[in-house]
XYZ file of C-alpha atoms in Angstrom:
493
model
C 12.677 57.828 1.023
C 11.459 55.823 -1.643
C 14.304 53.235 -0.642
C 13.003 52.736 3.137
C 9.532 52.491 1.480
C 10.307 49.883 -0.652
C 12.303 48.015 2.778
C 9.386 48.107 4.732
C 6.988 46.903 2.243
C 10.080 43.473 1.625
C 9.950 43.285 5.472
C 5.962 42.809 5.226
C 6.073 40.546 2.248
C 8.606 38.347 3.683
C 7.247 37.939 7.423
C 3.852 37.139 5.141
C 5.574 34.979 3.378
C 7.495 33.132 6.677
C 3.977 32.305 8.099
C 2.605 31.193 4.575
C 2.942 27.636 5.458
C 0.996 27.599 8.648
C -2.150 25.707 7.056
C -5.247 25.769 8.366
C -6.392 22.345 7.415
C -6.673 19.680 10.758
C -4.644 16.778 10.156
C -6.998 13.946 8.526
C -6.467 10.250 10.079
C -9.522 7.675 9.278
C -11.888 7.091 11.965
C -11.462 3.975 14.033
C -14.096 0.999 13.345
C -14.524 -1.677 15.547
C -13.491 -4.707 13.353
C -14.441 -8.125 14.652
C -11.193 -9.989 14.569
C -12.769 -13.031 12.373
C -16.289 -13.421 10.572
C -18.672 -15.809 12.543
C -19.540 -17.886 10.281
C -16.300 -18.495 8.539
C -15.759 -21.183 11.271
C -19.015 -22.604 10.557
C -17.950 -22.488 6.085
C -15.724 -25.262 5.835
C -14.773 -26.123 2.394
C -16.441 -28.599 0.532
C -13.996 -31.532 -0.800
C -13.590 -31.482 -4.272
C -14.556 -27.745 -4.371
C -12.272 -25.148 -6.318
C -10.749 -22.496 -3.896
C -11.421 -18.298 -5.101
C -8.198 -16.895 -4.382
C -7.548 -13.020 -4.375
C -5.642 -11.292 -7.208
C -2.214 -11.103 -6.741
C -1.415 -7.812 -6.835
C 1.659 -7.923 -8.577
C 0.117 -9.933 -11.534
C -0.951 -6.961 -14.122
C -2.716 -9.245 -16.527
C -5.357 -11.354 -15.042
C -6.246 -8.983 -12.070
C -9.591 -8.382 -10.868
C -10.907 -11.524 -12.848
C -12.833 -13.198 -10.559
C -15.392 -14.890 -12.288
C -12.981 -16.945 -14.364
C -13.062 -19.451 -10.914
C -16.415 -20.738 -12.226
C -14.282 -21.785 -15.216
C -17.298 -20.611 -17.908
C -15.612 -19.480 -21.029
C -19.439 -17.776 -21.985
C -19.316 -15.961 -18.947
C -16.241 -14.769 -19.478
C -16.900 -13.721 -22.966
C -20.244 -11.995 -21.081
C -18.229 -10.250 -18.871
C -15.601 -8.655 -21.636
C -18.638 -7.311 -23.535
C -19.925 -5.779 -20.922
C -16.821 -4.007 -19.543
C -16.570 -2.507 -22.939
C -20.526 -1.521 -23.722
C -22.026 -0.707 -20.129
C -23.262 2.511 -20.093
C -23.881 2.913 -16.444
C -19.525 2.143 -16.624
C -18.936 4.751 -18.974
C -20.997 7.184 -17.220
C -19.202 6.676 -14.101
C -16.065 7.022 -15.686
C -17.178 10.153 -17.683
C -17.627 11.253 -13.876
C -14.054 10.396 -13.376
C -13.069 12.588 -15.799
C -15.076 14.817 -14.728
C -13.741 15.010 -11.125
C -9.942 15.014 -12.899
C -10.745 18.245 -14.815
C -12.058 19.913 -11.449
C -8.840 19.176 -9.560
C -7.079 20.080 -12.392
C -8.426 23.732 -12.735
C -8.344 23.798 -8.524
C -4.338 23.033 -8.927
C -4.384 26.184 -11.590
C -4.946 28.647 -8.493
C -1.577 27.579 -7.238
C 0.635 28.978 -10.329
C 0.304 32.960 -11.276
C -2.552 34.217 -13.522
C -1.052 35.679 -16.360
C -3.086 37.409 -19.800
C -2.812 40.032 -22.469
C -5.395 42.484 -23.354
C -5.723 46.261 -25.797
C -7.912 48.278 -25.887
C -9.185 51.648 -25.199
C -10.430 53.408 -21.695
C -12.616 57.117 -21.207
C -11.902 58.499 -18.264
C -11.320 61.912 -16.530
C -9.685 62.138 -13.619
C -10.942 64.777 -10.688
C -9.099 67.843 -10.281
C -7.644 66.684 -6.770
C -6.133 63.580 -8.072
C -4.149 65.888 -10.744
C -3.095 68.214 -7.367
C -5.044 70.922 -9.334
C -7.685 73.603 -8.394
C -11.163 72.530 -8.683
C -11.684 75.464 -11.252
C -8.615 74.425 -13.462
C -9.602 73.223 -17.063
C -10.163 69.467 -16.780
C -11.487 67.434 -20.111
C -11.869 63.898 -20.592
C -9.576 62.239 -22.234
C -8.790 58.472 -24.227
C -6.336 56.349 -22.887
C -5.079 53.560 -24.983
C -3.584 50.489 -23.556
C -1.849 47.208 -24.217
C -0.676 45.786 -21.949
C 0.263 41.775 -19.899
C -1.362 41.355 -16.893
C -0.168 38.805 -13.687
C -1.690 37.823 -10.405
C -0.697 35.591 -7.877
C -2.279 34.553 -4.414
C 0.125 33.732 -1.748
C -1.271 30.821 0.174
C -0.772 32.160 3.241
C -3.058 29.472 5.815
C -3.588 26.788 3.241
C -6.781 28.056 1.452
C -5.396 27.288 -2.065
C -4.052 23.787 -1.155
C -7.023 23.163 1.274
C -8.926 23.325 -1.649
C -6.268 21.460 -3.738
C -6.306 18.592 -1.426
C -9.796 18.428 -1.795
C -10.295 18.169 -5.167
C -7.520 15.125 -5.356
C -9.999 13.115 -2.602
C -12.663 13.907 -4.409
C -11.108 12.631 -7.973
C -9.972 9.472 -5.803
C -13.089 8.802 -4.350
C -14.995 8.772 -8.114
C -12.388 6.974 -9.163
C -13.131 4.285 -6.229
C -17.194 4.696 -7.338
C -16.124 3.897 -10.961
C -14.356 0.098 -9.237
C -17.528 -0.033 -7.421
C -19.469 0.243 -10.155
C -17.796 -2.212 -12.070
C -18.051 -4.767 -9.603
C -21.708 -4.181 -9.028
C -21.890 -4.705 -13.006
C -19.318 -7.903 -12.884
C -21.645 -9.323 -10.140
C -25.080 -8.240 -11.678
C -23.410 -10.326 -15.113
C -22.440 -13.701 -13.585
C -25.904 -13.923 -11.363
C -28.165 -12.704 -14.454
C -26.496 -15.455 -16.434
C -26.433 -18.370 -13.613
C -30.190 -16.939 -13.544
C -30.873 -18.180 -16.951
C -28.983 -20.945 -17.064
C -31.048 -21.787 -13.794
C -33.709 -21.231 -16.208
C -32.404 -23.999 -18.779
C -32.121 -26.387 -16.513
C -36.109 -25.818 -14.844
C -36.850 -26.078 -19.061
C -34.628 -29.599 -19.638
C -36.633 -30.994 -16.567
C -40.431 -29.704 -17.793
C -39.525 -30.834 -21.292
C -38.647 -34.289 -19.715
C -41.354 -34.292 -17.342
C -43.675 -33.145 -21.301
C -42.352 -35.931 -22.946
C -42.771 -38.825 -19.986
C -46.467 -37.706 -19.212
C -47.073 -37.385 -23.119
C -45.828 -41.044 -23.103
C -48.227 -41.920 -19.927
C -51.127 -40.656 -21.649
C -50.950 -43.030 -24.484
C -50.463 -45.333 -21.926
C -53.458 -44.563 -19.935
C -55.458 -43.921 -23.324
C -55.093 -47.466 -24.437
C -55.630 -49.069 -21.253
C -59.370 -46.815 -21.635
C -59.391 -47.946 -24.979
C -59.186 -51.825 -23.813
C -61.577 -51.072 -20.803
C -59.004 -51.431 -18.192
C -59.340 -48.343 -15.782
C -62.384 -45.487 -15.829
C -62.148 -42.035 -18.188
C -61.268 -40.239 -14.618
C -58.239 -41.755 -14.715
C -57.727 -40.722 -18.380
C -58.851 -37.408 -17.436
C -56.423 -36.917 -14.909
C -53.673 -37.979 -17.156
C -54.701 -34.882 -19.479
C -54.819 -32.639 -17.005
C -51.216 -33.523 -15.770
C -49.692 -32.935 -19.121
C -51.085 -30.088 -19.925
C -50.533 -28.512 -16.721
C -46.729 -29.361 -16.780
C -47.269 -28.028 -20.436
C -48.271 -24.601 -18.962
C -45.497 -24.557 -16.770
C -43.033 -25.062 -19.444
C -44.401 -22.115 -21.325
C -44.207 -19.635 -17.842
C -40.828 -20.638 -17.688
C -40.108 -19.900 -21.160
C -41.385 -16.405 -20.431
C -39.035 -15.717 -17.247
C -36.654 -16.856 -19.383
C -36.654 -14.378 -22.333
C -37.268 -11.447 -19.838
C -33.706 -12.553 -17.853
C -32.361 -13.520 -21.372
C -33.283 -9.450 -21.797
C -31.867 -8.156 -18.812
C -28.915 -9.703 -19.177
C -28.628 -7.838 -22.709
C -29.270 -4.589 -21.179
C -26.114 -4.986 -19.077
C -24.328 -5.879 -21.605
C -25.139 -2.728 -23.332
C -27.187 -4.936 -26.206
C -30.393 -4.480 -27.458
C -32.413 -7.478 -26.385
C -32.852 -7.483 -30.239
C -29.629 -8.220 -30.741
C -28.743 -10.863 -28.283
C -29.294 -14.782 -27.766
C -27.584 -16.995 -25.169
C -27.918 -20.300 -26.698
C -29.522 -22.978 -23.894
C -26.993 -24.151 -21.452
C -28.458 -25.890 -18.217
C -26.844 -25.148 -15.093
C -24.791 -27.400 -13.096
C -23.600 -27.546 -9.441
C -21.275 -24.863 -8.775
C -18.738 -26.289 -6.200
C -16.970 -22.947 -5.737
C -15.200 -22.289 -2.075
C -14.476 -18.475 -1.294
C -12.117 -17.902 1.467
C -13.498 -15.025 3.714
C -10.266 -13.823 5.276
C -9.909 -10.919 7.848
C -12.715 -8.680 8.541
C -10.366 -5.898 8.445
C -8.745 -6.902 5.095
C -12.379 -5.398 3.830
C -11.341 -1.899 5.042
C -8.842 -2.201 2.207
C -10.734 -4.458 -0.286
C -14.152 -2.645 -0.711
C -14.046 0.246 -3.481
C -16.914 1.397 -1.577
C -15.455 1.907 2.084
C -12.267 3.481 0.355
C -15.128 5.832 -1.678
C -16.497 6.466 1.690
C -12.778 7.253 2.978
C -11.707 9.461 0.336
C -15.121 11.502 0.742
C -13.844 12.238 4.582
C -10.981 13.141 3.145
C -12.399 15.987 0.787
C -14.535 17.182 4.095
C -11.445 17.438 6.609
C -9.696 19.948 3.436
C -12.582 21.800 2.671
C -12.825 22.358 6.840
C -9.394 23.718 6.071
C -10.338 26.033 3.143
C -13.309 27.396 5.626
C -10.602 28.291 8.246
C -8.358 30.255 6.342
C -11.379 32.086 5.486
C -11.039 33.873 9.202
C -7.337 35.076 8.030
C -5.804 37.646 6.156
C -5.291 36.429 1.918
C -2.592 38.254 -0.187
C -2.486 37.983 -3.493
C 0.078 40.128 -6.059
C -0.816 41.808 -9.221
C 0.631 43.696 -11.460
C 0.339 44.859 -15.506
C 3.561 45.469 -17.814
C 2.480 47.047 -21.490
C 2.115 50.036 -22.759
C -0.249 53.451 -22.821
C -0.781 56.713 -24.812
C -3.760 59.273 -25.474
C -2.996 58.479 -29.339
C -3.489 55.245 -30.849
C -0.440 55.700 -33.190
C 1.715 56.937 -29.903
C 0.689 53.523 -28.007
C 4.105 51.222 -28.602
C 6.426 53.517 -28.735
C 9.362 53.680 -25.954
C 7.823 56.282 -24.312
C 4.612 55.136 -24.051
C 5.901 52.048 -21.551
C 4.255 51.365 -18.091
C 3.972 49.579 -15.194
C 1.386 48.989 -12.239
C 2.458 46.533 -9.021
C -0.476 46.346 -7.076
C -4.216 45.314 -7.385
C -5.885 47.251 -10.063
C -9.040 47.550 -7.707
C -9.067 46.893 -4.652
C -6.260 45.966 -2.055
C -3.160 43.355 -2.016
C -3.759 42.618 1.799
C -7.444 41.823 2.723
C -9.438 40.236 5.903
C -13.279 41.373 6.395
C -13.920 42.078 9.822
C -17.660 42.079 10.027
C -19.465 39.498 7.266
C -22.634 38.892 9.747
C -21.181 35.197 10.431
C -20.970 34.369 6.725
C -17.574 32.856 7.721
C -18.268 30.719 10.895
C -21.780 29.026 9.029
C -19.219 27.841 6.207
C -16.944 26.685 8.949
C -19.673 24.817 10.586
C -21.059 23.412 7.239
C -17.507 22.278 6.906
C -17.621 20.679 10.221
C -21.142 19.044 9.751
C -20.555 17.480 6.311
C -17.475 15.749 7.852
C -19.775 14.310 10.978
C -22.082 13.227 8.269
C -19.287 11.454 5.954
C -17.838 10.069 9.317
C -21.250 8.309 9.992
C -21.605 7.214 6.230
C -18.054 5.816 6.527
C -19.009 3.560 9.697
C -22.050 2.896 7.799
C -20.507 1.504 5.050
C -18.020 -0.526 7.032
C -21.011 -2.283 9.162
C -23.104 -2.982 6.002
C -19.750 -4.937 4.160
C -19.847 -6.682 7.573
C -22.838 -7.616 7.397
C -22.852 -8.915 3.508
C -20.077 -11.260 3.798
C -21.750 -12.663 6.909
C -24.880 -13.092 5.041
C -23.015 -14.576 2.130
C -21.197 -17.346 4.237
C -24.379 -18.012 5.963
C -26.231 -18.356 3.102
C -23.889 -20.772 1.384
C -23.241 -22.589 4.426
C -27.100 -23.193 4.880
C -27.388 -23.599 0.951
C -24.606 -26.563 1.177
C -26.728 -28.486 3.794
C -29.884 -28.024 1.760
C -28.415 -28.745 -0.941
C -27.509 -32.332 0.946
C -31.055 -32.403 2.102
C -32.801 -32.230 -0.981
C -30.821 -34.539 -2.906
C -31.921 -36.693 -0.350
C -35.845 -35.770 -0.841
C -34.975 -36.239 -4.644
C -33.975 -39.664 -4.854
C -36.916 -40.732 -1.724
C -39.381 -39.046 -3.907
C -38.051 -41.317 -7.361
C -38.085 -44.133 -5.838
C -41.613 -44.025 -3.988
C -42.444 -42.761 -7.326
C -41.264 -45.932 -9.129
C -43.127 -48.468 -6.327
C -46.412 -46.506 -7.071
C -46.280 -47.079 -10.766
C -45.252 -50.741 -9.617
C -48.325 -51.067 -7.363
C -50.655 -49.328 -9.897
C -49.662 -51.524 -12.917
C -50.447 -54.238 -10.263
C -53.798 -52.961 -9.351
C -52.656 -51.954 -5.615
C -53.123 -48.268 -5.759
C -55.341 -45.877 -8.082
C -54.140 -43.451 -10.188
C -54.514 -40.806 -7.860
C -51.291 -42.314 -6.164
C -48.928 -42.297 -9.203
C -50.060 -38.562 -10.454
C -49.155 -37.456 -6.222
C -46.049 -39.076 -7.087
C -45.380 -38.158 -10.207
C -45.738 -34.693 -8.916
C -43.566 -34.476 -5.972
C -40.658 -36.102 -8.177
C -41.409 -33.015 -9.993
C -41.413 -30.488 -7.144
C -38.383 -31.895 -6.072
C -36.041 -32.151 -8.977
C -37.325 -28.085 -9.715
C -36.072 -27.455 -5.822
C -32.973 -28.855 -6.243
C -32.194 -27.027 -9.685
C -33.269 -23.717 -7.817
C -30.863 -24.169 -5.033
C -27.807 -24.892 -7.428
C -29.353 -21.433 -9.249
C -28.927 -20.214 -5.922
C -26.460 -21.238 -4.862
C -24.418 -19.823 -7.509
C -25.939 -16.854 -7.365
C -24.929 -16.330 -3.471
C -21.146 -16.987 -4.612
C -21.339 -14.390 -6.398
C -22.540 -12.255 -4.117
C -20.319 -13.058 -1.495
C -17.051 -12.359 -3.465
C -18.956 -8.983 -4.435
C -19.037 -8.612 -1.112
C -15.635 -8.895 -0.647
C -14.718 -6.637 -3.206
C -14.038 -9.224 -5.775
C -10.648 -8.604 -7.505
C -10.482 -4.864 -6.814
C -7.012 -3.754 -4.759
C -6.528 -0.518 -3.665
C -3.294 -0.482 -5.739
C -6.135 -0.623 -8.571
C -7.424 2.604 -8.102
C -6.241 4.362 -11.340
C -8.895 4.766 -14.192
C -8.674 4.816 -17.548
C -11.033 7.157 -19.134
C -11.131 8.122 -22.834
């Protein structure tokens, strides 16, 4: 008897066990994107002649990969960059969040091996009359029950609920560890255009200390000439009020200048305290950044492959929320020993056994939850239409930013053409007005207009090389810099 129980119960287990790989979980393949098969304006970006050409990280160099910003061959910015990889806390909290999405898939990969513990101690119980098979009247005490004993449990995965949820938690581990790259290149990119900023800076400073010095030198100028009775005070007038306005200019400058000097600390994870960039003025940055595919971007951005992973962790949690509808099995059982007498409880006799769930059942399914199940089914379902759209999303917007970045750099090369133009016109009908007034042709008025458009146009010129730079930058953050999807391991301490 016992025999044919024991059959029937192996027959159950193993037809349980037969379907245990039918998983729940639909089959995840990324959404299609509608990829334009070049960028606009990367017909329209010609490289400039002379200019040195960014070229990708080769993925199968493992020591200079990812370094990007070493093209603008700036040994302070690459010093810049190496302190801030190592002391940005907004990097070491995203990788703390790495490690924190490591430690969550590793405790969801503990539900796939068996639960096992130890435990002693002491239960007060009395059992009813009927369990004992005795009459209701028959003595019946309370009695102490010692035990010490190991204890195991196991849940088949019979649909895929365990590695549902096991699959889940390794897209969601990839996907921070995709944020963390992201993160780093928004920091690598926030570097190099907070330094080009200042050094923009240092260059608008050499210029108004120039422009200090040469209208400190006409002053005398016009002083004596008042002195000798050659010209009228206005003229003298205006003279002071052309240095000391380029005087307060230099100081506002100054100002900008220690605030981005600050910023720049900050990233660096510095106290502005602690930090000085000694004066370096910017010079043309003649940098030419190869665009590539549109759908090489789909690969390149740490963001999109974020976005990807997070799709990936919705489609296996819709699996988890299935398997909810079926049947889950999961084995127990406790090995140790038990006596009424503490002294009794390891002796040979006092050895026991239990297979089966200690409370409730080995076999379960709930028939009637009120819909519980199907609202986490469609949750499941709705946060995967959500991280669909955010995926397409992200794909349009990295689109978009390397369009903008060849536009702008395409535009800021032809400006930059323009205005050297403006710069030399405005020199040289600057030096044919000091001509004219040294030869009594013009009034003063004519040389300070002149004066300050040479001015206004050497500043404009020095702010679209700032800018210039800084839209390099952003267009090879755009294209996910040196990041490769073969990158995507973290090192967290």
């Amino acid at each position: 008897m016992m025999l044919r129980k024991f059959h029937g119960m192996s027959v159950l287990l193993a037809s349980l066990l037969v379907i245990a790989g039918c998983a729940t979980a639909p089959q995840f393949d990324r959404p299609s994107v509608e990829a334009p098969a070049a960028f606009k304006e990367a017909a329209t970006s010609p490289a400039q002649a002379g200019d040195a050409v960014w070229q990708p990280a080769n993925p199968a160099d493992g020591v200079a990969r990812g370094e990007w910003w070493r093209v603008f061959n700036d040994d302070t910015l690459n010093g810049l960059q190496v302190q801030a990889l190592q002391a940005n806390q907004n990097l070491k909290a995203a990788a703390a969040r790495v490690a924190q999405a490591r430690a969550l898939q590793q405790d969801a990969n503990s539900e796939r091996s068996p639960q096992i513990g130890v435990g002693a101690g002491p239960t007060r119980q009395r059992a009813s009359p009927a369990s004992q098979g005795i009459s209701q009247d028959a003595p019946n005490s309370a009695q102490t029950l010692w035990r010490a004993q190991a204890t195991a449990s196991y849940e088949v995965d019979l649909f895929g609920r365990v590695a549902s949820i096991v699959d889940a938690a390794q897209a969601d581990t990839q996907e921070r560890e995709a944020l963390y790259h992201s993160v780093m290149l928004a920091l690598q990119a926030d570097v190099a255009q907070a330094y080009f900023t200042v050094r923009e800076q240092d260059a608008e400073l050499r210029l108004f200390r120039d422009t200090v010095d040469l209208r400190a030198q006409t002053l005398k100028l016009v002083d004596r000439r008042f002195t000798e009775g050659d010209i009228s005070e206005l003229d003298l007038a205006r003279s002071r009020t052309e240095l000391a306005s380029a005087q307060s200019e230099l100081l506002a400058i100054k100002r900008r200048r220690a605030a981005s000097e600050h910023a720049l600390a900050t990233l660096l994870g510095r106290a502005p305290s602690d930090f000085t960039l000694a004066a370096l003025p910017l010079d043309r940055v003649r940098v030419s950044v190869p665009p590539g595919l549109p759908s090489s971007l789909l690969e390149r951005r740490p963001d999109i492959a974020a976005a990807e992973r997070a799709m990936a962790a919705a489609n296996a949690r819709i699996g988890a929320a299935n398997a909810a509808f079926f049947p889950r099995l999961e084995l127990t059982g406790a090995l140790g020993f038990e006596s009424g007498k503490l002294g009794d409880l390891f002796n040979w006799s006092s050895r026991s056994f239990l297979l089966g769930p200690i409370a409730g059942t080995m076999l379960s399914l709930p028939i009637f939850d009120g819909g519980r199940r199907q609202a986490g089914l469609d949750r499941a379902r709705a946060v995967y239409e959500e991280d669909v759209a955010n995926y397409r999303q992200t794909v349009l917007v990295a689109f978009r930013e390397v369009e903008d970045g060849l536009s702008n750099l395409r535009i800021l090369s032809n400006q930059t053409v323009a205005q050297d133009e403006a710069v030399k016109a405005s020199e040289r009908a600057a030096r044919l007005s000091q001509i004219q007034y040294r030869e009594g042709a013009v009034n003063y008025l004519d040389v300070i207009d002149a004066d300050r458009s040479v001015l206004a146009q050497r500043r404009v010129g020095v702010q679209l090389d700032g800018e210039r730079a800084r839209s390099t930058v952003a267009l090879i953050r755009a294209m996910g810099g040196g990041w490769d999807i073969s990158q995507a391991a973290v090192a967290v301490k």
